[in-house]
Short mmCIF file of C-alpha atoms and ligand atoms in Angstrom, two decimals:
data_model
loop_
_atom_site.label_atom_id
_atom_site.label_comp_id
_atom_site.label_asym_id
_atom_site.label_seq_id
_atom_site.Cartn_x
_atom_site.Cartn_y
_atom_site.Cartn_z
CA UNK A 8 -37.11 -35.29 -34.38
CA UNK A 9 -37.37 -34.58 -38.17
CA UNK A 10 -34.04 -34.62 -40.34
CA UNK A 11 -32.58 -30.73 -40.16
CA UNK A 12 -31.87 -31.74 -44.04
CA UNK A 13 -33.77 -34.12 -46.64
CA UNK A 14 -32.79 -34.24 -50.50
CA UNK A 15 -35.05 -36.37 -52.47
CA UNK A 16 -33.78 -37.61 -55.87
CA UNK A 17 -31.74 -34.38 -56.63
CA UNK A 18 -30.45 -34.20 -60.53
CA UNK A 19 -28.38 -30.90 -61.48
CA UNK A 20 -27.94 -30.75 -64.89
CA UNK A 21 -25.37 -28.59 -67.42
CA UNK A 22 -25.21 -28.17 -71.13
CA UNK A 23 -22.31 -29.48 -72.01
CA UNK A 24 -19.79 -27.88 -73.61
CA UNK A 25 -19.03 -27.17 -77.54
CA UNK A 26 -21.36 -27.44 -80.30
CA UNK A 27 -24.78 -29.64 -81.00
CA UNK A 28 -24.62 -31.85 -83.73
CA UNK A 29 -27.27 -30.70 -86.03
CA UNK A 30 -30.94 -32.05 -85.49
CA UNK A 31 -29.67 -33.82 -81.75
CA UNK A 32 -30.50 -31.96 -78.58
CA UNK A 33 -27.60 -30.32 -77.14
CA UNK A 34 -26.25 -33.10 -74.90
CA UNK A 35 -26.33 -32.58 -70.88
CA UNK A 36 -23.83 -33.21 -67.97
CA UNK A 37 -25.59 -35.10 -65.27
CA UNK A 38 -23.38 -34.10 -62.46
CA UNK A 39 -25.61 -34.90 -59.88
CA UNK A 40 -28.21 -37.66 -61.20
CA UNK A 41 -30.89 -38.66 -58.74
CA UNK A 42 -29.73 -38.34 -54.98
CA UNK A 43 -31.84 -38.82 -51.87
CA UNK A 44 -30.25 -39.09 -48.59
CA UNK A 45 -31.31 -37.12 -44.86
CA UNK A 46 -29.36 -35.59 -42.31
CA UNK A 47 -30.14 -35.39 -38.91
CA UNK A 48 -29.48 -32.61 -36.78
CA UNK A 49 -25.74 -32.31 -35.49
CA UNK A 50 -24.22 -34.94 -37.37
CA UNK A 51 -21.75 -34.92 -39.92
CA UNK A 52 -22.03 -36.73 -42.85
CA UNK A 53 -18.57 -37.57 -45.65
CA UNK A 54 -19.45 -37.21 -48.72
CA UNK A 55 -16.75 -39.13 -50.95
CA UNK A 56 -15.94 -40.55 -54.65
CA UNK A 57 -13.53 -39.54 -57.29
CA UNK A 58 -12.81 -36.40 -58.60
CA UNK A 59 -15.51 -35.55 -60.71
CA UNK A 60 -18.09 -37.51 -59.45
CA UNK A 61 -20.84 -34.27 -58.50
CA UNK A 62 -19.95 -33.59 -55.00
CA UNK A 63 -18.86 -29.66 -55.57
CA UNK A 64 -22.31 -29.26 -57.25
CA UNK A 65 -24.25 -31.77 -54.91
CA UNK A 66 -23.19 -29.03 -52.04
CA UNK A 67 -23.76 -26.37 -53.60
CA UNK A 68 -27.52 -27.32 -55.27
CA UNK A 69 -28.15 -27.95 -51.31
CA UNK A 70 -27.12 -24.17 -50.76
CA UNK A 71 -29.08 -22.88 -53.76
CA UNK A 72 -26.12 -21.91 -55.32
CA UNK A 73 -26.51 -24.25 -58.19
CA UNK A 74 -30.11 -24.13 -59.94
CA UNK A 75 -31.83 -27.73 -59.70
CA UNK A 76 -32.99 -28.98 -62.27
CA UNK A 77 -35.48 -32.29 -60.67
CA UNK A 78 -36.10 -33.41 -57.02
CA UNK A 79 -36.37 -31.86 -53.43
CA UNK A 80 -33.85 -30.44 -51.28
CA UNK A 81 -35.89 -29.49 -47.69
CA UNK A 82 -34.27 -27.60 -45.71
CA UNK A 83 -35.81 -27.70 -41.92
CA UNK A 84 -38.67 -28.51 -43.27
CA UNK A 85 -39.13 -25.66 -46.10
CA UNK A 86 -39.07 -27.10 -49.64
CA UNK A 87 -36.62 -24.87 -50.64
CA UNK A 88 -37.06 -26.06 -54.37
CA UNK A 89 -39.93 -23.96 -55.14
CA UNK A 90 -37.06 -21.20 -54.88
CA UNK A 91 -39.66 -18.79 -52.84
CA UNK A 92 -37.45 -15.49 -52.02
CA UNK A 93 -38.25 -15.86 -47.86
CA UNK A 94 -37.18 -18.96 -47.83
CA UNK A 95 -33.30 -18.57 -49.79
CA UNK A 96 -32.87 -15.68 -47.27
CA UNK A 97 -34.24 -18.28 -44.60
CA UNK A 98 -31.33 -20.63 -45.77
CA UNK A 99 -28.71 -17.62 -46.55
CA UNK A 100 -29.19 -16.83 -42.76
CA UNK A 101 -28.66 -20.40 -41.37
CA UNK A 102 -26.75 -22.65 -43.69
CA UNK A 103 -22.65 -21.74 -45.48
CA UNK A 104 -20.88 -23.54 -47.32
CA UNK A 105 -16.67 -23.12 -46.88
CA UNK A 106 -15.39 -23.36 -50.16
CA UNK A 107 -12.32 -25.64 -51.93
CA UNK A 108 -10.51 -22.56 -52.77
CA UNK A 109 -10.02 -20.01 -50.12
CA UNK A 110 -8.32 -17.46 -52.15
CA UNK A 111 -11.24 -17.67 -54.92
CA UNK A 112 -13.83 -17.53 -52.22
CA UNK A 113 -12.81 -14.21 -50.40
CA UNK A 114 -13.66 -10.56 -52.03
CA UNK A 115 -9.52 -9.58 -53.11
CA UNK A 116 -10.70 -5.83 -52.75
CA UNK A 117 -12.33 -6.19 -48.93
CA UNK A 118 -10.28 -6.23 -45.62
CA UNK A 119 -10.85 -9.78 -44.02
CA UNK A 120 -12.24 -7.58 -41.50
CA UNK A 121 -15.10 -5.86 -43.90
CA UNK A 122 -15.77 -8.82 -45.33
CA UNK A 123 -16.60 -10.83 -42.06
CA UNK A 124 -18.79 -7.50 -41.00
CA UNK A 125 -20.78 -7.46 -44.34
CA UNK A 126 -22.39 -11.07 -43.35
CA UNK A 127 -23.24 -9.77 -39.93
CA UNK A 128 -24.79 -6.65 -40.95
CA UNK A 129 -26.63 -8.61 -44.20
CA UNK A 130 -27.63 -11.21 -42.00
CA UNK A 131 -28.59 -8.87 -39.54
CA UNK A 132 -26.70 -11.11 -37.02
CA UNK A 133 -25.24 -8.27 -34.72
CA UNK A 134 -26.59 -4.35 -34.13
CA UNK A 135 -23.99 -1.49 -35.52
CA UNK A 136 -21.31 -1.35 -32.85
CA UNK A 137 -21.46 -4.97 -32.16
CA UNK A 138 -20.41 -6.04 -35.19
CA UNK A 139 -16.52 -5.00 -34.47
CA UNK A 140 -16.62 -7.14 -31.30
CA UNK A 141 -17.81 -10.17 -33.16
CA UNK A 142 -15.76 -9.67 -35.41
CA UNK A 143 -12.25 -9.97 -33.38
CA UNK A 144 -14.73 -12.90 -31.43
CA UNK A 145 -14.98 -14.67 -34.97
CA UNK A 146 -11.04 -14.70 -35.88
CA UNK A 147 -9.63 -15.83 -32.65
CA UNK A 148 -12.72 -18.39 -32.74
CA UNK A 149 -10.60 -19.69 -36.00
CA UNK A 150 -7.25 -19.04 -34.28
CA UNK A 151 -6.35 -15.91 -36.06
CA UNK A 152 -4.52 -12.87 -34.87
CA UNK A 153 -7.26 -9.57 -34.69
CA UNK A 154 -3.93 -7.64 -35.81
CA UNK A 155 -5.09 -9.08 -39.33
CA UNK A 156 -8.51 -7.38 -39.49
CA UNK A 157 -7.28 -4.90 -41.91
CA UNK A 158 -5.77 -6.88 -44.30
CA UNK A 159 -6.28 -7.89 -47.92
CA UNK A 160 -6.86 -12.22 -48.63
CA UNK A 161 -3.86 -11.80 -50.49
CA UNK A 162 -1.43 -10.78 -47.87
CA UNK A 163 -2.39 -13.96 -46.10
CA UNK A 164 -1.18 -17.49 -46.51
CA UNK A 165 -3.59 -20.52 -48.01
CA UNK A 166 -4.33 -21.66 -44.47
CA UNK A 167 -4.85 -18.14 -43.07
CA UNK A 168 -7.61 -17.76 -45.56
CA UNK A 169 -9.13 -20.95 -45.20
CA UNK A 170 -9.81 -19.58 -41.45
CA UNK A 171 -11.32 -16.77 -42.89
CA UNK A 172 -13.68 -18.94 -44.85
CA UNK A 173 -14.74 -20.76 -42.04
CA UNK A 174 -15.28 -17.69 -39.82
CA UNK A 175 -17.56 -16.10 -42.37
CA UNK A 176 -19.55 -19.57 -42.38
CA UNK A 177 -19.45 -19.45 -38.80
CA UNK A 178 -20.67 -15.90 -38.71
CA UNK A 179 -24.27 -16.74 -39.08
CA UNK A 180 -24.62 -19.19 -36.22
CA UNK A 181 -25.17 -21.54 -39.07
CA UNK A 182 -27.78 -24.88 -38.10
CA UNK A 183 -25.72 -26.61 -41.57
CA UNK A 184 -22.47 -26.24 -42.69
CA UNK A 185 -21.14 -28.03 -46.12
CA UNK A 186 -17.31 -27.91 -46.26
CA UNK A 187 -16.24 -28.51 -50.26
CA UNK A 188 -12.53 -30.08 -49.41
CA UNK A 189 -12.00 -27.19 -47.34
CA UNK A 190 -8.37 -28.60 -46.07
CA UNK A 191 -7.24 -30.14 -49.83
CA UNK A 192 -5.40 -27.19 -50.13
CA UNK A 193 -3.57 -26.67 -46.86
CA UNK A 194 -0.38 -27.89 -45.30
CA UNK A 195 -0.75 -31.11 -42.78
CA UNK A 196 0.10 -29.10 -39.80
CA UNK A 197 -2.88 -26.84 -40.61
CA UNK A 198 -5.09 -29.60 -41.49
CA UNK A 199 -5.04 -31.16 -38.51
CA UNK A 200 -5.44 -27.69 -36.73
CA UNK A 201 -8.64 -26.81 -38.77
CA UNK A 202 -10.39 -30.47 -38.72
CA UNK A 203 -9.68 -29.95 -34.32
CA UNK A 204 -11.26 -26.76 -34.82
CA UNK A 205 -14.67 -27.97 -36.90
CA UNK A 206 -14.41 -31.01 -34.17
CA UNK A 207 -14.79 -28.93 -31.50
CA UNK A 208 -17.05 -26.61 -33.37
CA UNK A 209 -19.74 -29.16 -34.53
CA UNK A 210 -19.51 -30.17 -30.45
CA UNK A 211 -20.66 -26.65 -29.63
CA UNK A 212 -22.58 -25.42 -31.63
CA UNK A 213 -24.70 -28.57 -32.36
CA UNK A 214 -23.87 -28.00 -36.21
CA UNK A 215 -24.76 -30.38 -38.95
CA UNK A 216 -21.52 -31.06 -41.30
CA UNK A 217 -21.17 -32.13 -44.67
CA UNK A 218 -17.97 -32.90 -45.12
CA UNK A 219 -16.71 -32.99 -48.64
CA UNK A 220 -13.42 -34.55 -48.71
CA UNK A 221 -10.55 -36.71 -50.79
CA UNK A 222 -9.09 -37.54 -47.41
CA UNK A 223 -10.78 -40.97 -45.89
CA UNK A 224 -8.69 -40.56 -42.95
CA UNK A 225 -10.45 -37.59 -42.11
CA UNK A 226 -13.68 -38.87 -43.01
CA UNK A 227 -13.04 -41.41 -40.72
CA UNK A 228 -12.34 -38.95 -37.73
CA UNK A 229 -14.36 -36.40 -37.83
CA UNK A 230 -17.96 -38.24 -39.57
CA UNK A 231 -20.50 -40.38 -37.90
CA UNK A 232 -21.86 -41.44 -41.80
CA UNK A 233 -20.03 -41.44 -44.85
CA UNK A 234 -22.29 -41.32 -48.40
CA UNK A 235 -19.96 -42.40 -51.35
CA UNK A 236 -20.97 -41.11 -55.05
CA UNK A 237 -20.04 -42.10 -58.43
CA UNK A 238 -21.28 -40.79 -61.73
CA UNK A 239 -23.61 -38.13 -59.90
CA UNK A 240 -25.49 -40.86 -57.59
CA UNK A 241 -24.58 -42.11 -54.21
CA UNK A 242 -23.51 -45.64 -53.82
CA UNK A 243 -23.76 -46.38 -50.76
CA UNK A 244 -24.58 -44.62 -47.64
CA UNK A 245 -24.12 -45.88 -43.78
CA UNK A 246 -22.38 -45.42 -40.01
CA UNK A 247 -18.52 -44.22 -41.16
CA UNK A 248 -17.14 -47.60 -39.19
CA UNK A 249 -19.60 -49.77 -40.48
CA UNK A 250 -18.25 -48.86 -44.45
CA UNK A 251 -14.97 -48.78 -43.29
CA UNK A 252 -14.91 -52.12 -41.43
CA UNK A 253 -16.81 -53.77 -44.33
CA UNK A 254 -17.87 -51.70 -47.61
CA UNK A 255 -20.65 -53.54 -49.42
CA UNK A 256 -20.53 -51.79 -52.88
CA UNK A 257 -17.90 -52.80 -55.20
CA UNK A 258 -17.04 -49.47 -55.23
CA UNK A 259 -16.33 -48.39 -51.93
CA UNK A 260 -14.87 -51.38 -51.42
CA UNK A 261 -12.16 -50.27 -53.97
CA UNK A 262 -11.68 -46.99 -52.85
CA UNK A 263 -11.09 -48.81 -49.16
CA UNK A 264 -8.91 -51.39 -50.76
CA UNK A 265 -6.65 -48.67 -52.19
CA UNK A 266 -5.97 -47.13 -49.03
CA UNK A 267 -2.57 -48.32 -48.07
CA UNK A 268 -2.82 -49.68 -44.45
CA UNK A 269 0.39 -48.28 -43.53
CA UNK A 270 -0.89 -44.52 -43.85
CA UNK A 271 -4.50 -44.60 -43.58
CA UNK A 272 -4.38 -40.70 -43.82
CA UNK A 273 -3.86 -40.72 -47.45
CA UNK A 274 -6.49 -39.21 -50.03
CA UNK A 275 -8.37 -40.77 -51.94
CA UNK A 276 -6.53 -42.80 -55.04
CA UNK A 277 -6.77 -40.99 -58.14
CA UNK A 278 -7.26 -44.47 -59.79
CA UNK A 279 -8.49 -46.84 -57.41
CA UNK A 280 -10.01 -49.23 -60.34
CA UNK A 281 -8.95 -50.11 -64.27
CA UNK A 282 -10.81 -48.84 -66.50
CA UNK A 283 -12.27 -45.76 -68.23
CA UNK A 284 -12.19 -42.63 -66.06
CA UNK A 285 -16.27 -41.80 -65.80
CA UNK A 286 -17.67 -39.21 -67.70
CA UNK A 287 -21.19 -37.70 -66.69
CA UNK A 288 -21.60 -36.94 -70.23
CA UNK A 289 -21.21 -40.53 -71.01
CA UNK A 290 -23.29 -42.11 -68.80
CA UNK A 291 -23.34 -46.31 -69.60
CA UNK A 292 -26.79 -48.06 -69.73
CA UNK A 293 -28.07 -49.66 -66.47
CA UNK A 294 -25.98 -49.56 -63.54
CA UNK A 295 -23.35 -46.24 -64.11
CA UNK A 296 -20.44 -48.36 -62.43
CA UNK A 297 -21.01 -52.03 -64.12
CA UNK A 298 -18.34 -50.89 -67.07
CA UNK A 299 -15.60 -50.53 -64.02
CA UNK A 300 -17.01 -53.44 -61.30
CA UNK A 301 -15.28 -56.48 -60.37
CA UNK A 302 -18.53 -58.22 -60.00
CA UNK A 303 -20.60 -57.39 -62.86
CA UNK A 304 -23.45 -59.50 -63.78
CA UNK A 305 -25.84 -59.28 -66.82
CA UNK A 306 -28.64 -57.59 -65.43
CA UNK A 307 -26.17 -54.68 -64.56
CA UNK A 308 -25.73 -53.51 -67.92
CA UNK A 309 -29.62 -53.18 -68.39
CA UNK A 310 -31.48 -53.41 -65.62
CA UNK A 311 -32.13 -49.44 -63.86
CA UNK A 312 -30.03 -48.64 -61.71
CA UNK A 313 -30.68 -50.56 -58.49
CA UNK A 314 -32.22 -48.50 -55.78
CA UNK A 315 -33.82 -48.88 -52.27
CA UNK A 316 -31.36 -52.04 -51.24
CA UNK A 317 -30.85 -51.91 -47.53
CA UNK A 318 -28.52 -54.08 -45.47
CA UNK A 319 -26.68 -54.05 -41.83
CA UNK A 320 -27.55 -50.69 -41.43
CA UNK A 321 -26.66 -49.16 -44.63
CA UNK A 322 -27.98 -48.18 -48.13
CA UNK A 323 -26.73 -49.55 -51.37
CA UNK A 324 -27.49 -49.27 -54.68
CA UNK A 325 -25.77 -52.46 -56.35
CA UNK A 326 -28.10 -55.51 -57.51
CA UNK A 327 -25.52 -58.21 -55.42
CA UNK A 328 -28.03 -57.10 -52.64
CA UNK A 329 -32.05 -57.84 -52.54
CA UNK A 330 -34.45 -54.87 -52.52
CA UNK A 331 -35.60 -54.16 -49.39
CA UNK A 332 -39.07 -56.12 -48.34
CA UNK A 333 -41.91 -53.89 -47.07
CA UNK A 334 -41.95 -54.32 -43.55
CA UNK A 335 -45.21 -54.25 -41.71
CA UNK A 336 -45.11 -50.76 -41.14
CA UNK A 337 -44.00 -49.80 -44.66
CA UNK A 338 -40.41 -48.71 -43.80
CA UNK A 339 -37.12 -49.97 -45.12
CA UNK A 340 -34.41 -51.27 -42.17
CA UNK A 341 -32.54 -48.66 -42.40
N1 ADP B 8 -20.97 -24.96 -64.10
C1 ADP B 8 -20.77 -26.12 -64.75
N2 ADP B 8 -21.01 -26.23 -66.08
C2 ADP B 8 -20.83 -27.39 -66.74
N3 ADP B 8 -20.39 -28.53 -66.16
C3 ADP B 8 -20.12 -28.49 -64.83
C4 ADP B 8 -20.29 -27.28 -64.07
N4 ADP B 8 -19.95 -27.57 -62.76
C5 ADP B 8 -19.58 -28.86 -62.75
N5 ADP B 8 -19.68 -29.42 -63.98
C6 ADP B 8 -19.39 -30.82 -64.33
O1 ADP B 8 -20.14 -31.63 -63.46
C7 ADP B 8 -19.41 -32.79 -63.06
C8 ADP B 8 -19.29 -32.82 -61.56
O2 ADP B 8 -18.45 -31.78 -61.12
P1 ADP B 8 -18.17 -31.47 -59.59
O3 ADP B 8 -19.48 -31.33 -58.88
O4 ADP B 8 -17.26 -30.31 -59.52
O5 ADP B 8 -17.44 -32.81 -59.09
P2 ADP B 8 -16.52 -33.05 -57.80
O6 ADP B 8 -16.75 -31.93 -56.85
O7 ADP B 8 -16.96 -34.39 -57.29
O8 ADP B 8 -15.11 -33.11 -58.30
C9 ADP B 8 -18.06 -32.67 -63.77
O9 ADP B 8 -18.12 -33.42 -64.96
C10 ADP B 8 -17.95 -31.21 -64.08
O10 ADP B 8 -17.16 -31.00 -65.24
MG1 MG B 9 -15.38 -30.60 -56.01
#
């Protein structure tokens, strides 16, 4: 069966802040600088790397909520790209995203209650007096009271919210779901509670996950493949225990490395290598990591950036590894 999702070398573009220099072209952040990568239908992909590194916008240009600005992103097989009207409602009506900040993300003027309602009857999900019923169905889904229906986000706590967040992403019967750091926010306790609930959820409802997240223990749980970015590309992508177990870019194997193995819950290190903190608006020459790696070699700092390297299972973009040779029938051993 065909991927539900394939992005093919995605870049997402700003203008950077401040003022041109006179006679340059306004420089550009390249927060998300050539991805590719598939997901298949129900699984759940991590997407990690350090603050920074494109993943917010990575999601989002997936969702349409970013404009792109080079590549493919099809979505069940509709290049939704080409930005064609039908097919962004297509997507509204099957794919959510649960956002980092649940206060941020909820109307402060609607009742919890109107604003779950407003994606059925947009979505056209439930008839008129339906919608009530699936309503109440939708909060105790996410292990809320119905008692709150009538209440404002900011009567509720942080973790409360989050729940509403993932109800109205739930609301549509969604195929994809991409949750930015949904639990970053929220107490342990509640972590745990919501990453059991999108456990048992994805189970259900078949759902395809990308899971945005700082925490690698959770990665670890809840993923079956983990893609790790830096500087708006991804690194390396492969089976969760396979990276865990035995990360083949210098990167990942860094991030790994700085997990202490006494707690392997922790988040992700805010510094898990020397060096300069990347900048997307300072992108280095060659390969975007070489100015941070532990194994740098000369044809790092000028060579492109390495592509289309596939070993045990995985996909890595570091020239230690060979490219991939053309097997018979033209595939890589992925
Ligand atoms: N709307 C925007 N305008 C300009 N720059 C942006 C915008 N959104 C994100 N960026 C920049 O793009 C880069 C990636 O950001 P983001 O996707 O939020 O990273 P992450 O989610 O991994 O922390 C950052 O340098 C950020 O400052
Ligand atoms: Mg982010």
């Amino acid at each position: 069966m065909s991927a539900l999702l394939q992005v093919e070398d995605l870049e997402v573009h700003f203008p950077a802040g401040g003022f041109a220099l006179p006679g340059r072209p306004k420089r550009l952040v390249k927060a998300v600088n050539g991805v590719s990568f598939e997901l298949a239908r129900g699984e759940t992909l991590g997407l990690v790397g350090e603050s920074g590194c494109g993943k917010s916008t990575l999601g989002r240009a997936i969702l349409h909520l970013n404009p792109i600005t080079a590549g493919r992103v099809v979505f069940d097989g509709t290049d939704m790209s080409r930005g064609e009207a039908a097919d962004i409602r297509k997507l509204r009506s099957t794919a959510a995203m649960i956002f980092q900040d649940p206060y941020n993300s909820l109307s402060p003027r609607q009742s919890i209650g109107d604003t779950l309602a407003e994606v059925l009857r947009v979505q056209r999900k439930n008839s008129g007096g339906k919608i009530e019923e699936r309503v109440r169905k939708l909060l105790s889904l996410v292990g809320l009271s119905a008692d709150l229906i009538n209440r404002k986000p900011a009567t509720l706590s942080g973790g409360q919210c989050q729940r509403v967040g993932i109800a109205r992403a739930l609301a549509i019967d969604p195929q994809l779901v991409i949750a930015d750091e949904c639990v970053a926010a929220l107490d342990v306790s509640i972590q745990a509670q919501i990453i059991n609930l999108l456990i048992e959820l994805k189970q259900r409802m078949n759902l395809s996950l990308i899971f945005i997240a700082h925490d690698l223990g959770v990665v670890r749980r809840l993923c079956d493949r983990v893609a790790v970015m830096y500087l708006g590309r991804i690194v390396e992508t492969g089976p969760v225990e396979q990276i865990f177990r035995a990360p083949k870019h210098p990167y990942t194997a860094a991030l790994i490395r700085a997990i202490p193995a006494i707690d392997p819950d922790l988040s992700l290190p805010q510094k898990p290598l020397g060096g300069e903190p990347p900048s997307p608006l300072h992108l280095p020459q060659g390969c975007s990591f070489h100015p941070r790696c532990p194994a740098v070699m000369e044809q790092c700092r000028h060579d492109p950036f390495p592509t289309d390297r596939f070993i045990d299972g995985r996909d890595v973009a570091c020239h230690l590894y060979p490219t991939a040779e053309p097997s018979l029938n033209g595939q890589g051993n992925i």
